[in-house]
Each structure stands twice: as C-alpha cells, then as structure tokens.
Amino acid sequence: QKEVEQNSGPLSVPEGAIASLNCTYSDRGSQSFFWYRQYSGKSPELIMFIYSNGDKEDGRFTAQLNKASQYVSLLIRDSQPSDSATYLCAVTGGTSYGKLTFGQGTILTVHP
Amino acid sequence: DAGVTQSPTHLIKTRGQQVTLRCSPKSGHDTVSWYQQALGQGPQFIFQYYEEEERQRGNFPDRFSGHQFPNYSSELNVNALLLGDSALYLCASRTTGSMAQYFGPGTRLLVL
C-alpha cells in the first residue's frame, strides 16, 4: 500500500464547475496535510494546508480533512483554465515528522 | 520577501561524474529539505538539514550527501552519477515553528 494515494486522473472539468481532488494516507499519526499545485515544467507551489478535522476555505479553494477516515480532499470552486495543473497531496508528522510524503499527483484540466 | 532560490537551473552531466546543487532558503527560514522528482511522479524526500546537521534522511544511497552553512543555505552533492539520477531536484525551506514547506524553482539534472 502506498503511503499517500491520490485519485487517478486525469480529471477534466468544464470552466465554472467544481473540481474535487482526493487523497488518502496510511500513517494514522500524520498531523499536517498540504496541497501543492505544479504547472508543467515548474516547481510545486503551496496552495493550502490543514491540520484539524473539518473544512478550511481560502478563496475558491476548500481543503477537507477527516483523520478517522485518513482522507483529505481539495475542492476548487468556479474552476478556471488557469487552474489546469498537477495537484500534489502531501502529508507530514507521525513517522515522517518534518519530511513531506507526496502522492503521485492528479492532473486537472479545466476546459473552456 | 525573497523566496527560495536554487542554482543552477539546468545541468547536463555524464555517468560517473559528480554534481553540486545549491539552495538559499526563503528569508526567515532555517530548515532546508531536498527532494528528487522524476517525471510524472511526486517529489521524493532525500534529506533535511537544520542547524547545519542532517536531521532526517529518505531512502537514498550514500552517493547523495549534503551540507548546510551558517547562513542556512544548503548544498546537495551527488557522486558517481547514474542515468537514473536524471530528475528535477527541489529544495524546500521552512521555519522550525511550521510544517509548511516552500519550494524553489528546482534544478533539472540530465545524466547522459
């Protein structure tokens, strides 16, 4: 079992729709959860992080965390073509304190 | 506010050679981590430096070594390069009070 798994892509949504990206993790001691956006040929950019169960909203982005289910998600409302990128889920804490363990990424395409 | 910087941006080496990559952390950050990202994969943790010492290490051979300087900048050294070392090498920095890591633009290494 991979430590961090993301829903297989690619994911394609129309402009203005909600994009839903999902991630599960295996280390129950994980404490911090991150979403990075990576445009083709560029480095990962931190867009959201969440530490507590529940929802955290930042503009068009909402991160959701359920530690009991070991599940974290990212919702992008009113998706724009500029949101087209690879989204990486990362976790830290527990046995991997201080280091980020990444999923393989989900490619999102927002078409006009 | 200066972000994370890395040099060089691109590098071409041949098998068996040695390479040194450099990183300056974001202003105010004191902890530096290095990651390797192969094409189509999430970044893989190499090691983390804090107070000029290696604090954590991922599953990478001893050919990969590093250093952190008193000004918090860091170097990644790779000896006896293999074709499989071709990847994007990412430096990330954070403060000790936060788990959020911010990435530099990366160094793309090609081993021929």
Tab-separated table of N, CA, C and O in Angstrom, chain A residues 41 43, chain B residues 5-12 19-23 34-37 76 85-91 104-110:
chain	number	residue	atom	x	y	z
A	41	GLY	N	6.539	21.824	-15.991
A	41	GLY	CA	7.875	22.407	-16.078
A	41	GLY	C	8.248	23.317	-14.923
A	41	GLY	O	9.346	23.884	-14.919
A	43	SER	N	8.017	24.218	-10.432
A	43	SER	CA	8.124	23.541	-9.137
A	43	SER	C	6.784	23.616	-8.401
A	43	SER	O	5.918	24.422	-8.745
B	5	THR	N	15.699	30.169	-3.569
B	5	THR	CA	16.420	30.216	-4.836
B	5	THR	C	17.310	28.992	-4.974
B	5	THR	O	17.810	28.452	-3.965
B	6	GLN	N	17.503	28.552	-6.199
B	6	GLN	CA	18.341	27.389	-6.475
B	6	GLN	C	19.221	27.680	-7.683
B	6	GLN	O	18.831	28.421	-8.587
B	7	SER	N	20.389	27.064	-7.677
B	7	SER	CA	21.271	27.165	-8.846
B	7	SER	C	22.047	25.873	-9.017
B	7	SER	O	22.311	25.160	-8.028
B	8	PRO	N	22.393	25.526	-10.257
B	8	PRO	CA	21.926	26.158	-11.489
B	8	PRO	C	20.495	25.729	-11.817
B	8	PRO	O	19.915	24.915	-11.112
B	9	THR	N	19.923	26.255	-12.886
B	9	THR	CA	18.568	25.862	-13.272
B	9	THR	C	18.588	24.552	-14.058
B	9	THR	O	17.665	23.742	-13.928
B	10	HIS	N	19.604	24.381	-14.862
B	10	HIS	CA	19.760	23.161	-15.652
B	10	HIS	C	21.199	22.708	-15.605
B	10	HIS	O	22.107	23.530	-15.478
B	11	LEU	N	21.377	21.389	-15.751
B	11	LEU	CA	22.721	20.831	-15.692
B	11	LEU	C	22.741	19.543	-16.492
B	11	LEU	O	21.817	18.720	-16.389
B	12	ILE	N	23.781	19.370	-17.277
B	12	ILE	CA	23.976	18.119	-18.016
B	12	ILE	C	25.308	17.516	-17.582
B	12	ILE	O	26.344	18.197	-17.627
B	19	VAL	N	28.131	16.048	-8.992
B	19	VAL	CA	27.425	17.308	-9.194
B	19	VAL	C	27.122	17.949	-7.833
B	19	VAL	O	26.929	17.238	-6.829
B	20	THR	N	27.123	19.266	-7.806
B	20	THR	CA	26.746	20.028	-6.606
B	20	THR	C	25.651	21.004	-6.958
B	20	THR	O	25.797	21.797	-7.897
B	21	LEU	N	24.558	20.933	-6.237
B	21	LEU	CA	23.433	21.837	-6.420
B	21	LEU	C	23.327	22.724	-5.188
B	21	LEU	O	23.614	22.284	-4.068
B	22	ARG	N	22.848	23.955	-5.401
B	22	ARG	CA	22.831	24.928	-4.319
B	22	ARG	C	21.442	25.501	-4.078
B	22	ARG	O	20.631	25.613	-5.013
B	23	CYS	N	21.215	25.888	-2.833
B	23	CYS	CA	19.900	26.378	-2.432
B	23	CYS	C	20.056	27.460	-1.374
B	23	CYS	O	20.817	27.299	-0.413
B	34	TRP	N	15.678	18.596	0.772
B	34	TRP	CA	15.899	18.332	-0.650
B	34	TRP	C	15.000	17.185	-1.095
B	34	TRP	O	14.813	16.203	-0.358
B	35	TYR	N	14.465	17.324	-2.301
B	35	TYR	CA	13.586	16.315	-2.883
B	35	TYR	C	14.033	16.036	-4.312
B	35	TYR	O	14.549	16.918	-4.998
B	36	GLN	N	13.774	14.814	-4.744
B	36	GLN	CA	14.007	14.422	-6.134
B	36	GLN	C	12.666	14.118	-6.771
B	36	GLN	O	11.858	13.365	-6.198
B	37	GLN	N	12.410	14.696	-7.923
B	37	GLN	CA	11.155	14.438	-8.617
B	37	GLN	C	11.428	13.895	-10.009
B	37	GLN	O	11.921	14.628	-10.878
B	76	LEU	N	23.499	20.174	-2.169
B	76	LEU	CA	23.265	18.757	-2.382
B	76	LEU	C	24.361	18.261	-3.309
B	76	LEU	O	24.564	18.848	-4.376
B	85	ASP	N	19.645	9.054	-12.069
B	85	ASP	CA	19.656	10.263	-11.248
B	85	ASP	C	19.084	11.458	-11.999
B	85	ASP	O	18.914	12.538	-11.411
B	86	SER	N	18.810	11.281	-13.273
B	86	SER	CA	18.197	12.355	-14.052
B	86	SER	C	16.820	12.673	-13.474
B	86	SER	O	15.961	11.787	-13.380
B	87	ALA	N	16.621	13.917	-13.073
B	87	ALA	CA	15.382	14.305	-12.401
B	87	ALA	C	15.398	15.802	-12.149
B	87	ALA	O	16.392	16.483	-12.421
B	88	LEU	N	14.285	16.272	-11.598
B	88	LEU	CA	14.205	17.646	-11.095
B	88	LEU	C	14.532	17.600	-9.603
B	88	LEU	O	13.896	16.860	-8.850
B	89	TYR	N	15.524	18.353	-9.189
B	89	TYR	CA	15.917	18.391	-7.783
B	89	TYR	C	15.386	19.669	-7.158
B	89	TYR	O	15.672	20.776	-7.615
B	90	LEU	N	14.605	19.467	-6.119
B	90	LEU	CA	13.893	20.569	-5.486
B	90	LEU	C	14.412	20.805	-4.078
B	90	LEU	O	14.625	19.863	-3.318
B	91	CYS	N	14.574	22.065	-3.762
B	91	CYS	CA	14.918	22.474	-2.412
B	91	CYS	C	13.674	23.123	-1.811
B	91	CYS	O	12.954	23.859	-2.496
B	104	GLY	N	11.757	25.913	-4.030
B	104	GLY	CA	12.449	26.724	-5.010
B	104	GLY	C	12.089	26.267	-6.408
B	104	GLY	O	11.321	25.313	-6.582
B	105	PRO	N	12.659	26.930	-7.426
B	105	PRO	CA	12.308	26.600	-8.814
B	105	PRO	C	12.880	25.272	-9.300
B	105	PRO	O	12.427	24.751	-10.323
B	106	GLY	N	13.849	24.727	-8.574
B	106	GLY	CA	14.396	23.428	-8.930
B	106	GLY	C	15.597	23.507	-9.855
B	106	GLY	O	15.840	24.517	-10.530
B	107	THR	N	16.354	22.426	-9.854
B	107	THR	CA	17.453	22.233	-10.802
B	107	THR	C	17.157	20.966	-11.591
B	107	THR	O	16.951	19.905	-11.006
B	108	ARG	N	17.118	21.130	-12.905
B	108	ARG	CA	16.846	19.961	-13.753
B	108	ARG	C	18.181	19.351	-14.154
B	108	ARG	O	18.981	19.993	-14.837
B	109	LEU	N	18.408	18.119	-13.716
B	109	LEU	CA	19.653	17.413	-13.979
B	109	LEU	C	19.423	16.326	-15.014
B	109	LEU	O	18.506	15.508	-14.876
B	110	LEU	N	20.254	16.324	-16.026
B	110	LEU	CA	20.216	15.286	-17.043
B	110	LEU	C	21.566	14.570	-17.026
B	110	LEU	O	22.612	15.212	-17.152
